Amino acid sequence: MTDLERQPLSRTAILDAGLRLADERGLAAVSMRAVATEVGVTPMALYAYVGSKAELLDGLVDRMLGEYLPESFTVAGIGWPDRLRRVADGARDMARRHPTAFTLLFDRPAVTSDAVRLVDFVYQALLDAGVPDAHVPRLERLFTTFCLGYALSEVNGRFGAGTVDPRGRRAQAAAGSVPAHLRLATYLDQAVDWDSEFEADVEDLLALVARATV
Amino acid sequence: MTDLERQPLSRTAILDAGLRLADERGLAAVSMRAVATEVGVTPMALYAYVGSKAELLDGLVDRMLGEYLPESFTVAGIGWPDRLRRVADGARDMARRHPTAFTLLFDRPAVTSDAVRLVDFVYQALLDAGVPDAHVPRLERLFTTFCLGYALSEVNGRFGAGTVDPRGRRAQAAAGSVPAHLRLATYLDQAVDWDSEFEADVEDLLALVARATV
DNA sequence: ACCTGAACACCGTTCAAGT
DNA sequence: ACCTGAACACCGTTCAAGT
């Protein structure tokens, strides 16, 4: 910690401190003031490196994508379905690694060189699958948008338990306004295995890709 | 405005003021203090109705879902594909109506009675499509997660223009690290029609649903 | 060139009073 | 029962100095 404070001030050191703060105390704890004390400097010293709070948050996206794109993202000897599965799993891993910063991925297009390389990796997999050139960009967005949306739903609580008001639910059931819930009650009472659900979703999307072939 | 301030204080009035603030000045402008002055009261008076800032934001989700679920969401005389298309379009409409508050939908599970009715509507469409009971909840999440993720990407800027550094991109192209981008250049330079792209995505997912039939 | 310090206009929330 | 006012510990950012 004291060692970290002593390393020379740099954009990277600032962003890493921001990401660390987000992971440890939540995205709301990432303030210019908190990041500044983390790197051992006054808040105003940060502005020379990151310009503004908004730019700092954009920078967190770069850092996350940087570690999300290991060198193992390579085409050599891996079929396109396994490559897409790898991308899908990577999105979820990233959400678990950075649960509160993850949402920032929805704020900016893929413009950094790491981001573009990642998109290219997906493009190549779709091309290898036989998807016509004209449909590749759309299917890339379809696939990654689903993966990011699923991961965000998990870490942000949309898929969470959710304390349903039992009284209200019984009233709705009695009023017959949720007939499908009644029919599916057996399945809705079971705990969901989110890993297998995601896997099944990805397999469905891979089938979609295979169907989009010429 | 003066009329609005005069109406009796209530949870609903407070939430509507919050949503109005979000739409007009962004989610960041929704502070306890701003909402309070909007309804003509002192910040601390809100706490009796909404408990905390977090609860206030949860309440915004209820209000959004409430207007998202018009009475026209009915099964009568509409085939399951059209019903799912309606849900998909509704998600995007909602994002455009409440561009900054929309992201809150990822924060909480569907627990209010409006939310549950909406989920039931999708369940019923999937059942009518012939999807086996055991797969209906998963496919509901697959479908809505994609729609919400797409809409969020649009309003939050992930699908935005994105000022790519031309220098960096040329360097990547020269280095051969983005081969698929080079091959797809013709398509990547075209402006995207986000309406038709979403429509095509939804049709692909409907095909997936049809395939999931017994 | 790089950093500090004071100041401005904000936050959410606690607590003790008021009516 | 419902609301206010002062206070506490925070925000991002500006501007003028310091070295």
mmCIF file with all atom_site columns, C-alpha atoms in Angstrom, chain B:
data_model
loop_
_atom_site.group_PDB
_atom_site.id
_atom_site.type_symbol
_atom_site.label_atom_id
_atom_site.label_alt_id
_atom_site.label_comp_id
_atom_site.label_asym_id
_atom_site.label_entity_id
_atom_site.label_seq_id
_atom_site.pdbx_PDB_ins_code
_atom_site.Cartn_x
_atom_site.Cartn_y
_atom_site.Cartn_z
_atom_site.occupancy
_atom_site.B_iso_or_equiv
_atom_site.pdbx_formal_charge
_atom_site.auth_seq_id
_atom_site.auth_comp_id
_atom_site.auth_asym_id
_atom_site.auth_atom_id
_atom_site.pdbx_PDB_model_num
ATOM 1   C CA . MET B 1 1   ? -46.135 23.209  -11.583 1.00 0.00 ? 1   MET B CA 1
ATOM 2   C CA . THR B 1 2   ? -47.534 25.247  -8.723  1.00 0.00 ? 2   THR B CA 1
ATOM 3   C CA . ASP B 1 3   ? -50.594 23.001  -9.021  1.00 0.00 ? 3   ASP B CA 1
ATOM 4   C CA . LEU B 1 4   ? -48.427 19.925  -8.809  1.00 0.00 ? 4   LEU B CA 1
ATOM 5   C CA . GLU B 1 5   ? -46.705 21.186  -5.713  1.00 0.00 ? 5   GLU B CA 1
ATOM 6   C CA . ARG B 1 6   ? -50.045 21.702  -4.086  1.00 0.00 ? 6   ARG B CA 1
ATOM 7   C CA . GLN B 1 7   ? -51.281 18.130  -4.545  1.00 0.00 ? 7   GLN B CA 1
ATOM 8   C CA . PRO B 1 8   ? -51.075 16.096  -1.327  1.00 0.00 ? 8   PRO B CA 1
ATOM 9   C CA . LEU B 1 9   ? -47.753 14.408  -0.718  1.00 0.00 ? 9   LEU B CA 1
ATOM 10  C CA . SER B 1 10  ? -47.798 10.725  -1.600  1.00 0.00 ? 10  SER B CA 1
ATOM 11  C CA . ARG B 1 11  ? -45.413 7.992   -2.612  1.00 0.00 ? 11  ARG B CA 1
ATOM 12  C CA . THR B 1 12  ? -46.764 8.109   -6.153  1.00 0.00 ? 12  THR B CA 1
ATOM 13  C CA . ALA B 1 13  ? -46.372 11.868  -6.451  1.00 0.00 ? 13  ALA B CA 1
ATOM 14  C CA . ILE B 1 14  ? -42.796 11.567  -5.212  1.00 0.00 ? 14  ILE B CA 1
ATOM 15  C CA . LEU B 1 15  ? -41.930 8.772   -7.657  1.00 0.00 ? 15  LEU B CA 1
ATOM 16  C CA . ASP B 1 16  ? -43.477 10.624  -10.569 1.00 0.00 ? 16  ASP B CA 1
ATOM 17  C CA . ALA B 1 17  ? -41.439 13.688  -9.698  1.00 0.00 ? 17  ALA B CA 1
ATOM 18  C CA . GLY B 1 18  ? -38.329 11.484  -9.595  1.00 0.00 ? 18  GLY B CA 1
ATOM 19  C CA . LEU B 1 19  ? -39.073 9.966   -12.978 1.00 0.00 ? 19  LEU B CA 1
ATOM 20  C CA . ARG B 1 20  ? -39.780 13.392  -14.452 1.00 0.00 ? 20  ARG B CA 1
ATOM 21  C CA . LEU B 1 21  ? -36.461 14.662  -13.145 1.00 0.00 ? 21  LEU B CA 1
ATOM 22  C CA . ALA B 1 22  ? -34.637 11.671  -14.602 1.00 0.00 ? 22  ALA B CA 1
ATOM 23  C CA . ASP B 1 23  ? -36.237 12.206  -18.019 1.00 0.00 ? 23  ASP B CA 1
ATOM 24  C CA . GLU B 1 24  ? -35.550 15.927  -18.064 1.00 0.00 ? 24  GLU B CA 1
ATOM 25  C CA . ARG B 1 25  ? -32.152 16.202  -16.430 1.00 0.00 ? 25  ARG B CA 1
ATOM 26  C CA . GLY B 1 26  ? -30.768 12.685  -16.216 1.00 0.00 ? 26  GLY B CA 1
ATOM 27  C CA . LEU B 1 27  ? -30.670 10.038  -13.504 1.00 0.00 ? 27  LEU B CA 1
ATOM 28  C CA . ALA B 1 28  ? -27.819 11.851  -11.748 1.00 0.00 ? 28  ALA B CA 1
ATOM 29  C CA . ALA B 1 29  ? -30.169 14.793  -11.186 1.00 0.00 ? 29  ALA B CA 1
ATOM 30  C CA . VAL B 1 30  ? -32.520 12.606  -9.146  1.00 0.00 ? 30  VAL B CA 1
ATOM 31  C CA . SER B 1 31  ? -31.394 13.601  -5.673  1.00 0.00 ? 31  SER B CA 1
ATOM 32  C CA . MET B 1 32  ? -33.490 13.553  -2.523  1.00 0.00 ? 32  MET B CA 1
ATOM 33  C CA . ARG B 1 33  ? -33.055 17.299  -2.405  1.00 0.00 ? 33  ARG B CA 1
ATOM 34  C CA . ALA B 1 34  ? -34.134 17.886  -6.005  1.00 0.00 ? 34  ALA B CA 1
ATOM 35  C CA . VAL B 1 35  ? -37.145 15.586  -5.722  1.00 0.00 ? 35  VAL B CA 1
ATOM 36  C CA . ALA B 1 36  ? -38.112 17.299  -2.484  1.00 0.00 ? 36  ALA B CA 1
ATOM 37  C CA . THR B 1 37  ? -38.140 20.784  -3.971  1.00 0.00 ? 37  THR B CA 1
ATOM 38  C CA . GLU B 1 38  ? -40.000 19.344  -6.984  1.00 0.00 ? 38  GLU B CA 1
ATOM 39  C CA . VAL B 1 39  ? -42.869 18.227  -4.747  1.00 0.00 ? 39  VAL B CA 1
ATOM 40  C CA . GLY B 1 40  ? -42.607 21.365  -2.619  1.00 0.00 ? 40  GLY B CA 1
ATOM 41  C CA . VAL B 1 41  ? -41.277 19.924  0.595   1.00 0.00 ? 41  VAL B CA 1
ATOM 42  C CA . THR B 1 42  ? -38.101 19.539  2.649   1.00 0.00 ? 42  THR B CA 1
ATOM 43  C CA . PRO B 1 43  ? -35.770 16.599  1.789   1.00 0.00 ? 43  PRO B CA 1
ATOM 44  C CA . MET B 1 44  ? -36.415 14.864  5.087   1.00 0.00 ? 44  MET B CA 1
ATOM 45  C CA . ALA B 1 45  ? -40.161 14.770  4.463   1.00 0.00 ? 45  ALA B CA 1
ATOM 46  C CA . LEU B 1 46  ? -39.584 12.201  1.688   1.00 0.00 ? 46  LEU B CA 1
ATOM 47  C CA . TYR B 1 47  ? -38.181 9.585   4.038   1.00 0.00 ? 47  TYR B CA 1
ATOM 48  C CA . ALA B 1 48  ? -41.606 8.782   5.471   1.00 0.00 ? 48  ALA B CA 1
ATOM 49  C CA . TYR B 1 49  ? -42.725 7.703   1.977   1.00 0.00 ? 49  TYR B CA 1
ATOM 50  C CA . VAL B 1 50  ? -39.700 6.153   0.300   1.00 0.00 ? 50  VAL B CA 1
ATOM 51  C CA . GLY B 1 51  ? -37.388 5.120   3.137   1.00 0.00 ? 51  GLY B CA 1
ATOM 52  C CA . SER B 1 52  ? -34.144 5.900   1.325   1.00 0.00 ? 52  SER B CA 1
ATOM 53  C CA . LYS B 1 53  ? -32.656 6.974   -1.957  1.00 0.00 ? 53  LYS B CA 1
ATOM 54  C CA . ALA B 1 54  ? -32.263 3.325   -2.993  1.00 0.00 ? 54  ALA B CA 1
ATOM 55  C CA . GLU B 1 55  ? -35.944 2.644   -2.370  1.00 0.00 ? 55  GLU B CA 1
ATOM 56  C CA . LEU B 1 56  ? -36.859 5.712   -4.364  1.00 0.00 ? 56  LEU B CA 1
ATOM 57  C CA . LEU B 1 57  ? -34.912 4.344   -7.332  1.00 0.00 ? 57  LEU B CA 1
ATOM 58  C CA . ASP B 1 58  ? -36.597 0.957   -6.937  1.00 0.00 ? 58  ASP B CA 1
ATOM 59  C CA . GLY B 1 59  ? -39.891 2.805   -7.023  1.00 0.00 ? 59  GLY B CA 1
ATOM 60  C CA . LEU B 1 60  ? -38.992 4.311   -10.390 1.00 0.00 ? 60  LEU B CA 1
ATOM 61  C CA . VAL B 1 61  ? -38.869 0.781   -11.803 1.00 0.00 ? 61  VAL B CA 1
ATOM 62  C CA . ASP B 1 62  ? -42.427 0.176   -10.615 1.00 0.00 ? 62  ASP B CA 1
ATOM 63  C CA . ARG B 1 63  ? -43.652 3.360   -12.274 1.00 0.00 ? 63  ARG B CA 1
ATOM 64  C CA . MET B 1 64  ? -41.911 2.552   -15.553 1.00 0.00 ? 64  MET B CA 1
ATOM 65  C CA . LEU B 1 65  ? -43.298 -0.984  -15.642 1.00 0.00 ? 65  LEU B CA 1
ATOM 66  C CA . GLY B 1 66  ? -46.721 0.372   -14.804 1.00 0.00 ? 66  GLY B CA 1
ATOM 67  C CA . GLU B 1 67  ? -46.897 2.447   -17.949 1.00 0.00 ? 67  GLU B CA 1
ATOM 68  C CA . TYR B 1 68  ? -45.100 -0.222  -19.975 1.00 0.00 ? 68  TYR B CA 1
ATOM 69  C CA . LEU B 1 69  ? -47.933 -2.648  -19.293 1.00 0.00 ? 69  LEU B CA 1
ATOM 70  C CA . PRO B 1 70  ? -50.917 -1.132  -21.098 1.00 0.00 ? 70  PRO B CA 1
ATOM 71  C CA . GLU B 1 71  ? -54.209 -2.969  -21.038 1.00 0.00 ? 71  GLU B CA 1
ATOM 72  C CA . SER B 1 72  ? -53.500 -3.802  -24.669 1.00 0.00 ? 72  SER B CA 1
ATOM 73  C CA . PHE B 1 73  ? -51.210 -6.518  -23.411 1.00 0.00 ? 73  PHE B CA 1
ATOM 74  C CA . THR B 1 74  ? -53.863 -9.125  -23.928 1.00 0.00 ? 74  THR B CA 1
ATOM 75  C CA . VAL B 1 75  ? -53.884 -12.571 -25.443 1.00 0.00 ? 75  VAL B CA 1
ATOM 76  C CA . ALA B 1 76  ? -57.148 -12.193 -27.355 1.00 0.00 ? 76  ALA B CA 1
ATOM 77  C CA . GLY B 1 77  ? -56.785 -12.820 -31.056 1.00 0.00 ? 77  GLY B CA 1
ATOM 78  C CA . ILE B 1 78  ? -53.033 -12.238 -31.301 1.00 0.00 ? 78  ILE B CA 1
ATOM 79  C CA . GLY B 1 79  ? -50.669 -15.023 -32.250 1.00 0.00 ? 79  GLY B CA 1
ATOM 80  C CA . TRP B 1 80  ? -47.682 -15.741 -30.024 1.00 0.00 ? 80  TRP B CA 1
ATOM 81  C CA . PRO B 1 81  ? -45.099 -14.273 -32.445 1.00 0.00 ? 81  PRO B CA 1
ATOM 82  C CA . ASP B 1 82  ? -46.899 -10.938 -32.544 1.00 0.00 ? 82  ASP B CA 1
ATOM 83  C CA . ARG B 1 83  ? -47.216 -10.938 -28.786 1.00 0.00 ? 83  ARG B CA 1
ATOM 84  C CA . LEU B 1 84  ? -43.470 -11.455 -28.352 1.00 0.00 ? 84  LEU B CA 1
ATOM 85  C CA . ARG B 1 85  ? -42.770 -8.765  -30.953 1.00 0.00 ? 85  ARG B CA 1
ATOM 86  C CA . ARG B 1 86  ? -44.954 -6.439  -28.923 1.00 0.00 ? 86  ARG B CA 1
ATOM 87  C CA . VAL B 1 87  ? -42.965 -7.160  -25.756 1.00 0.00 ? 87  VAL B CA 1
ATOM 88  C CA . ALA B 1 88  ? -39.713 -6.555  -27.604 1.00 0.00 ? 88  ALA B CA 1
ATOM 89  C CA . ASP B 1 89  ? -40.857 -3.248  -29.062 1.00 0.00 ? 89  ASP B CA 1
ATOM 90  C CA . GLY B 1 90  ? -42.223 -2.244  -25.661 1.00 0.00 ? 90  GLY B CA 1
ATOM 91  C CA . ALA B 1 91  ? -38.799 -2.629  -24.084 1.00 0.00 ? 91  ALA B CA 1
ATOM 92  C CA . ARG B 1 92  ? -37.250 -0.295  -26.627 1.00 0.00 ? 92  ARG B CA 1
ATOM 93  C CA . ASP B 1 93  ? -40.095 2.222   -26.337 1.00 0.00 ? 93  ASP B CA 1
ATOM 94  C CA . MET B 1 94  ? -39.556 2.305   -22.625 1.00 0.00 ? 94  MET B CA 1
ATOM 95  C CA . ALA B 1 95  ? -35.833 2.926   -23.071 1.00 0.00 ? 95  ALA B CA 1
ATOM 96  C CA . ARG B 1 96  ? -36.589 5.871   -25.328 1.00 0.00 ? 96  ARG B CA 1
ATOM 97  C CA . ARG B 1 97  ? -39.185 7.243   -22.945 1.00 0.00 ? 97  ARG B CA 1
ATOM 98  C CA . HIS B 1 98  ? -36.879 6.971   -19.942 1.00 0.00 ? 98  HIS B CA 1
ATOM 99  C CA . PRO B 1 99  ? -33.363 6.854   -21.362 1.00 0.00 ? 99  PRO B CA 1
ATOM 100 C CA . THR B 1 100 ? -31.477 7.340   -18.117 1.00 0.00 ? 100 THR B CA 1
ATOM 101 C CA . ALA B 1 101 ? -33.832 5.576   -15.682 1.00 0.00 ? 101 ALA B CA 1
ATOM 102 C CA . PHE B 1 102 ? -34.007 2.505   -17.946 1.00 0.00 ? 102 PHE B CA 1
ATOM 103 C CA . THR B 1 103 ? -30.821 1.022   -16.523 1.00 0.00 ? 103 THR B CA 1
ATOM 104 C CA . LEU B 1 104 ? -32.578 0.558   -13.176 1.00 0.00 ? 104 LEU B CA 1
ATOM 105 C CA . LEU B 1 105 ? -34.476 -2.369  -14.707 1.00 0.00 ? 105 LEU B CA 1
ATOM 106 C CA . PHE B 1 106 ? -31.321 -4.442  -14.327 1.00 0.00 ? 106 PHE B CA 1
ATOM 107 C CA . ASP B 1 107 ? -31.171 -3.790  -10.603 1.00 0.00 ? 107 ASP B CA 1
ATOM 108 C CA . ARG B 1 108 ? -34.201 -5.663  -9.363  1.00 0.00 ? 108 ARG B CA 1
ATOM 109 C CA . PRO B 1 109 ? -36.128 -8.854  -10.117 1.00 0.00 ? 109 PRO B CA 1
ATOM 110 C CA . ALA B 1 110 ? -39.701 -8.709  -11.375 1.00 0.00 ? 110 ALA B CA 1
ATOM 111 C CA . VAL B 1 111 ? -41.592 -8.643  -8.101  1.00 0.00 ? 111 VAL B CA 1
ATOM 112 C CA . THR B 1 112 ? -44.307 -6.030  -8.437  1.00 0.00 ? 112 THR B CA 1
ATOM 113 C CA . SER B 1 113 ? -47.697 -7.161  -9.666  1.00 0.00 ? 113 SER B CA 1
ATOM 114 C CA . ASP B 1 114 ? -47.246 -5.328  -12.974 1.00 0.00 ? 114 ASP B CA 1
ATOM 115 C CA . ALA B 1 115 ? -43.879 -6.981  -13.523 1.00 0.00 ? 115 ALA B CA 1
ATOM 116 C CA . VAL B 1 116 ? -45.257 -10.428 -12.752 1.00 0.00 ? 116 VAL B CA 1
ATOM 117 C CA . ARG B 1 117 ? -48.166 -9.899  -15.149 1.00 0.00 ? 117 ARG B CA 1
ATOM 118 C CA . LEU B 1 118 ? -45.715 -8.932  -17.853 1.00 0.00 ? 118 LEU B CA 1
ATOM 119 C CA . VAL B 1 119 ? -43.631 -12.050 -17.285 1.00 0.00 ? 119 VAL B CA 1
ATOM 120 C CA . ASP B 1 120 ? -46.820 -14.078 -17.360 1.00 0.00 ? 120 ASP B CA 1
ATOM 121 C CA . PHE B 1 121 ? -47.674 -12.572 -20.738 1.00 0.00 ? 121 PHE B CA 1
ATOM 122 C CA . VAL B 1 122 ? -44.383 -13.832 -22.128 1.00 0.00 ? 122 VAL B CA 1
ATOM 123 C CA . TYR B 1 123 ? -44.767 -17.243 -20.440 1.00 0.00 ? 123 TYR B CA 1
ATOM 124 C CA . GLN B 1 124 ? -48.160 -17.626 -22.089 1.00 0.00 ? 124 GLN B CA 1
ATOM 125 C CA . ALA B 1 125 ? -46.809 -16.706 -25.518 1.00 0.00 ? 125 ALA B CA 1
ATOM 126 C CA . LEU B 1 126 ? -44.048 -19.301 -25.163 1.00 0.00 ? 126 LEU B CA 1
ATOM 127 C CA . LEU B 1 127 ? -46.538 -21.935 -23.998 1.00 0.00 ? 127 LEU B CA 1
ATOM 128 C CA . ASP B 1 128 ? -48.765 -21.154 -26.983 1.00 0.00 ? 128 ASP B CA 1
ATOM 129 C CA . ALA B 1 129 ? -45.717 -21.514 -29.223 1.00 0.00 ? 129 ALA B CA 1
ATOM 130 C CA . GLY B 1 130 ? -45.414 -25.075 -27.991 1.00 0.00 ? 130 GLY B CA 1
ATOM 131 C CA . VAL B 1 131 ? -42.341 -24.652 -25.810 1.00 0.00 ? 131 VAL B CA 1
ATOM 132 C CA . PRO B 1 132 ? -42.204 -27.458 -23.206 1.00 0.00 ? 132 PRO B CA 1
ATOM 133 C CA . ASP B 1 133 ? -43.149 -26.214 -19.731 1.00 0.00 ? 133 ASP B CA 1
ATOM 134 C CA . ALA B 1 134 ? -39.698 -26.980 -18.344 1.00 0.00 ? 134 ALA B CA 1
ATOM 135 C CA . HIS B 1 135 ? -38.001 -24.593 -20.789 1.00 0.00 ? 135 HIS B CA 1
ATOM 136 C CA . VAL B 1 136 ? -40.425 -21.677 -20.612 1.00 0.00 ? 136 VAL B CA 1
ATOM 137 C CA . PRO B 1 137 ? -38.809 -19.759 -17.720 1.00 0.00 ? 137 PRO B CA 1
ATOM 138 C CA . ARG B 1 138 ? -35.376 -19.990 -19.295 1.00 0.00 ? 138 ARG B CA 1
ATOM 139 C CA . LEU B 1 139 ? -36.569 -18.827 -22.699 1.00 0.00 ? 139 LEU B CA 1
ATOM 140 C CA . GLU B 1 140 ? -38.469 -15.966 -21.105 1.00 0.00 ? 140 GLU B CA 1
ATOM 141 C CA . ARG B 1 141 ? -35.234 -14.768 -19.513 1.00 0.00 ? 141 ARG B CA 1
ATOM 142 C CA . LEU B 1 142 ? -33.300 -15.334 -22.743 1.00 0.00 ? 142 LEU B CA 1
ATOM 143 C CA . PHE B 1 143 ? -35.751 -13.246 -24.738 1.00 0.00 ? 143 PHE B CA 1
ATOM 144 C CA . THR B 1 144 ? -36.238 -10.370 -22.305 1.00 0.00 ? 144 THR B CA 1
ATOM 145 C CA . THR B 1 145 ? -32.561 -10.235 -21.346 1.00 0.00 ? 145 THR B CA 1
ATOM 146 C CA . PHE B 1 146 ? -31.629 -9.730  -24.970 1.00 0.00 ? 146 PHE B CA 1
ATOM 147 C CA . CYS B 1 147 ? -34.306 -7.051  -25.499 1.00 0.00 ? 147 CYS B CA 1
ATOM 148 C CA . LEU B 1 148 ? -33.301 -5.142  -22.371 1.00 0.00 ? 148 LEU B CA 1
ATOM 149 C CA . GLY B 1 149 ? -29.611 -5.478  -23.197 1.00 0.00 ? 149 GLY B CA 1
ATOM 150 C CA . TYR B 1 150 ? -30.128 -4.180  -26.714 1.00 0.00 ? 150 TYR B CA 1
ATOM 151 C CA . ALA B 1 151 ? -32.230 -1.225  -25.545 1.00 0.00 ? 151 ALA B CA 1
ATOM 152 C CA . LEU B 1 152 ? -29.699 -0.390  -22.832 1.00 0.00 ? 152 LEU B CA 1
ATOM 153 C CA . SER B 1 153 ? -26.860 -0.523  -25.335 1.00 0.00 ? 153 SER B CA 1
ATOM 154 C CA . GLU B 1 154 ? -28.728 1.958   -27.507 1.00 0.00 ? 154 GLU B CA 1
ATOM 155 C CA . VAL B 1 155 ? -29.582 4.527   -24.850 1.00 0.00 ? 155 VAL B CA 1
ATOM 156 C CA . ASN B 1 156 ? -26.356 4.186   -22.870 1.00 0.00 ? 156 ASN B CA 1
ATOM 157 C CA . GLY B 1 157 ? -24.076 4.620   -25.868 1.00 0.00 ? 157 GLY B CA 1
ATOM 158 C CA . ARG B 1 158 ? -22.572 1.158   -26.353 1.00 0.00 ? 158 ARG B CA 1
ATOM 159 C CA . PHE B 1 159 ? -23.986 1.164   -29.877 1.00 0.00 ? 159 PHE B CA 1
ATOM 160 C CA . GLY B 1 160 ? -22.990 4.808   -30.304 1.00 0.00 ? 160 GLY B CA 1
ATOM 161 C CA . ALA B 1 161 ? -20.805 6.214   -33.038 1.00 0.00 ? 161 ALA B CA 1
ATOM 162 C CA . GLY B 1 162 ? -17.615 6.004   -30.999 1.00 0.00 ? 162 GLY B CA 1
ATOM 163 C CA . THR B 1 163 ? -14.756 8.213   -32.015 1.00 0.00 ? 163 THR B CA 1
ATOM 164 C CA . VAL B 1 164 ? -12.286 5.570   -32.995 1.00 0.00 ? 164 VAL B CA 1
ATOM 165 C CA . ASP B 1 165 ? -8.765  6.786   -33.175 1.00 0.00 ? 165 ASP B CA 1
ATOM 166 C CA . PRO B 1 166 ? -8.062  6.468   -36.934 1.00 0.00 ? 166 PRO B CA 1
ATOM 167 C CA . ARG B 1 167 ? -4.338  6.353   -36.352 1.00 0.00 ? 167 ARG B CA 1
ATOM 168 C CA . GLY B 1 168 ? -4.637  3.430   -33.941 1.00 0.00 ? 168 GLY B CA 1
ATOM 169 C CA . ARG B 1 169 ? -7.034  1.595   -36.201 1.00 0.00 ? 169 ARG B CA 1
ATOM 170 C CA . ARG B 1 170 ? -4.742  1.930   -39.184 1.00 0.00 ? 170 ARG B CA 1
ATOM 171 C CA . ALA B 1 171 ? -1.894  0.647   -37.058 1.00 0.00 ? 171 ALA B CA 1
ATOM 172 C CA . GLN B 1 172 ? -3.936  -2.388  -36.036 1.00 0.00 ? 172 GLN B CA 1
ATOM 173 C CA . ALA B 1 173 ? -4.941  -3.016  -39.632 1.00 0.00 ? 173 ALA B CA 1
ATOM 174 C CA . ALA B 1 174 ? -1.342  -2.783  -40.771 1.00 0.00 ? 174 ALA B CA 1
ATOM 175 C CA . ALA B 1 175 ? -0.246  -5.135  -38.001 1.00 0.00 ? 175 ALA B CA 1
ATOM 176 C CA . GLY B 1 176 ? -2.815  -7.650  -39.209 1.00 0.00 ? 176 GLY B CA 1
ATOM 177 C CA . SER B 1 177 ? -4.359  -7.976  -35.739 1.00 0.00 ? 177 SER B CA 1
ATOM 178 C CA . VAL B 1 178 ? -7.897  -7.296  -36.971 1.00 0.00 ? 178 VAL B CA 1
ATOM 179 C CA . PRO B 1 179 ? -8.230  -9.367  -40.152 1.00 0.00 ? 179 PRO B CA 1
ATOM 180 C CA . ALA B 1 180 ? -11.995 -9.754  -39.966 1.00 0.00 ? 180 ALA B CA 1
ATOM 181 C CA . HIS B 1 181 ? -12.445 -5.991  -39.757 1.00 0.00 ? 181 HIS B CA 1
ATOM 182 C CA . LEU B 1 182 ? -10.506 -5.656  -42.996 1.00 0.00 ? 182 LEU B CA 1
ATOM 183 C CA . ARG B 1 183 ? -12.608 -8.265  -44.741 1.00 0.00 ? 183 ARG B CA 1
ATOM 184 C CA . LEU B 1 184 ? -15.860 -6.709  -43.487 1.00 0.00 ? 184 LEU B CA 1
ATOM 185 C CA . ALA B 1 185 ? -14.818 -3.109  -44.133 1.00 0.00 ? 185 ALA B CA 1
ATOM 186 C CA . THR B 1 186 ? -17.572 -2.529  -46.703 1.00 0.00 ? 186 THR B CA 1
ATOM 187 C CA . TYR B 1 187 ? -20.254 -3.402  -44.175 1.00 0.00 ? 187 TYR B CA 1
ATOM 188 C CA . LEU B 1 188 ? -18.613 -1.739  -41.194 1.00 0.00 ? 188 LEU B CA 1
ATOM 189 C CA . ASP B 1 189 ? -18.494 1.601   -42.972 1.00 0.00 ? 189 ASP B CA 1
ATOM 190 C CA . GLN B 1 190 ? -22.254 1.616   -43.546 1.00 0.00 ? 190 GLN B CA 1
ATOM 191 C CA . ALA B 1 191 ? -24.514 3.392   -41.062 1.00 0.00 ? 191 ALA B CA 1
ATOM 192 C CA . VAL B 1 192 ? -26.561 0.907   -39.060 1.00 0.00 ? 192 VAL B CA 1
ATOM 193 C CA . ASP B 1 193 ? -30.363 1.034   -39.059 1.00 0.00 ? 193 ASP B CA 1
ATOM 194 C CA . TRP B 1 194 ? -30.959 0.081   -35.466 1.00 0.00 ? 194 TRP B CA 1
ATOM 195 C CA . ASP B 1 195 ? -34.682 -0.471  -35.943 1.00 0.00 ? 195 ASP B CA 1
ATOM 196 C CA . SER B 1 196 ? -34.223 -3.084  -38.666 1.00 0.00 ? 196 SER B CA 1
ATOM 197 C CA . GLU B 1 197 ? -31.330 -4.686  -36.823 1.00 0.00 ? 197 GLU B CA 1
ATOM 198 C CA . PHE B 1 198 ? -33.487 -5.146  -33.729 1.00 0.00 ? 198 PHE B CA 1
ATOM 199 C CA . GLU B 1 199 ? -36.326 -6.483  -35.852 1.00 0.00 ? 199 GLU B CA 1
ATOM 200 C CA . ALA B 1 200 ? -34.012 -9.032  -37.483 1.00 0.00 ? 200 ALA B CA 1
ATOM 201 C CA . ASP B 1 201 ? -32.676 -10.063 -34.065 1.00 0.00 ? 201 ASP B CA 1
ATOM 202 C CA . VAL B 1 202 ? -36.179 -10.573 -32.716 1.00 0.00 ? 202 VAL B CA 1
ATOM 203 C CA . GLU B 1 203 ? -37.119 -12.667 -35.764 1.00 0.00 ? 203 GLU B CA 1
ATOM 204 C CA . ASP B 1 204 ? -34.054 -14.820 -35.135 1.00 0.00 ? 204 ASP B CA 1
ATOM 205 C CA . LEU B 1 205 ? -35.108 -15.332 -31.538 1.00 0.00 ? 205 LEU B CA 1
ATOM 206 C CA . LEU B 1 206 ? -38.667 -16.176 -32.601 1.00 0.00 ? 206 LEU B CA 1
ATOM 207 C CA . ALA B 1 207 ? -37.192 -18.853 -34.870 1.00 0.00 ? 207 ALA B CA 1
ATOM 208 C CA . LEU B 1 208 ? -35.299 -20.143 -31.853 1.00 0.00 ? 208 LEU B CA 1
ATOM 209 C CA . VAL B 1 209 ? -38.543 -20.343 -29.898 1.00 0.00 ? 209 VAL B CA 1
ATOM 210 C CA . ALA B 1 210 ? -40.268 -22.182 -32.737 1.00 0.00 ? 210 ALA B CA 1
ATOM 211 C CA . ARG B 1 211 ? -37.386 -24.672 -32.785 1.00 0.00 ? 211 ARG B CA 1
ATOM 212 C CA . ALA B 1 212 ? -37.714 -25.284 -29.031 1.00 0.00 ? 212 ALA B CA 1
ATOM 213 C CA . THR B 1 213 ? -41.101 -26.856 -29.655 1.00 0.00 ? 213 THR B CA 1
ATOM 214 C CA . VAL B 1 214 ? -41.976 -30.403 -28.586 1.00 0.00 ? 214 VAL B CA 1
#
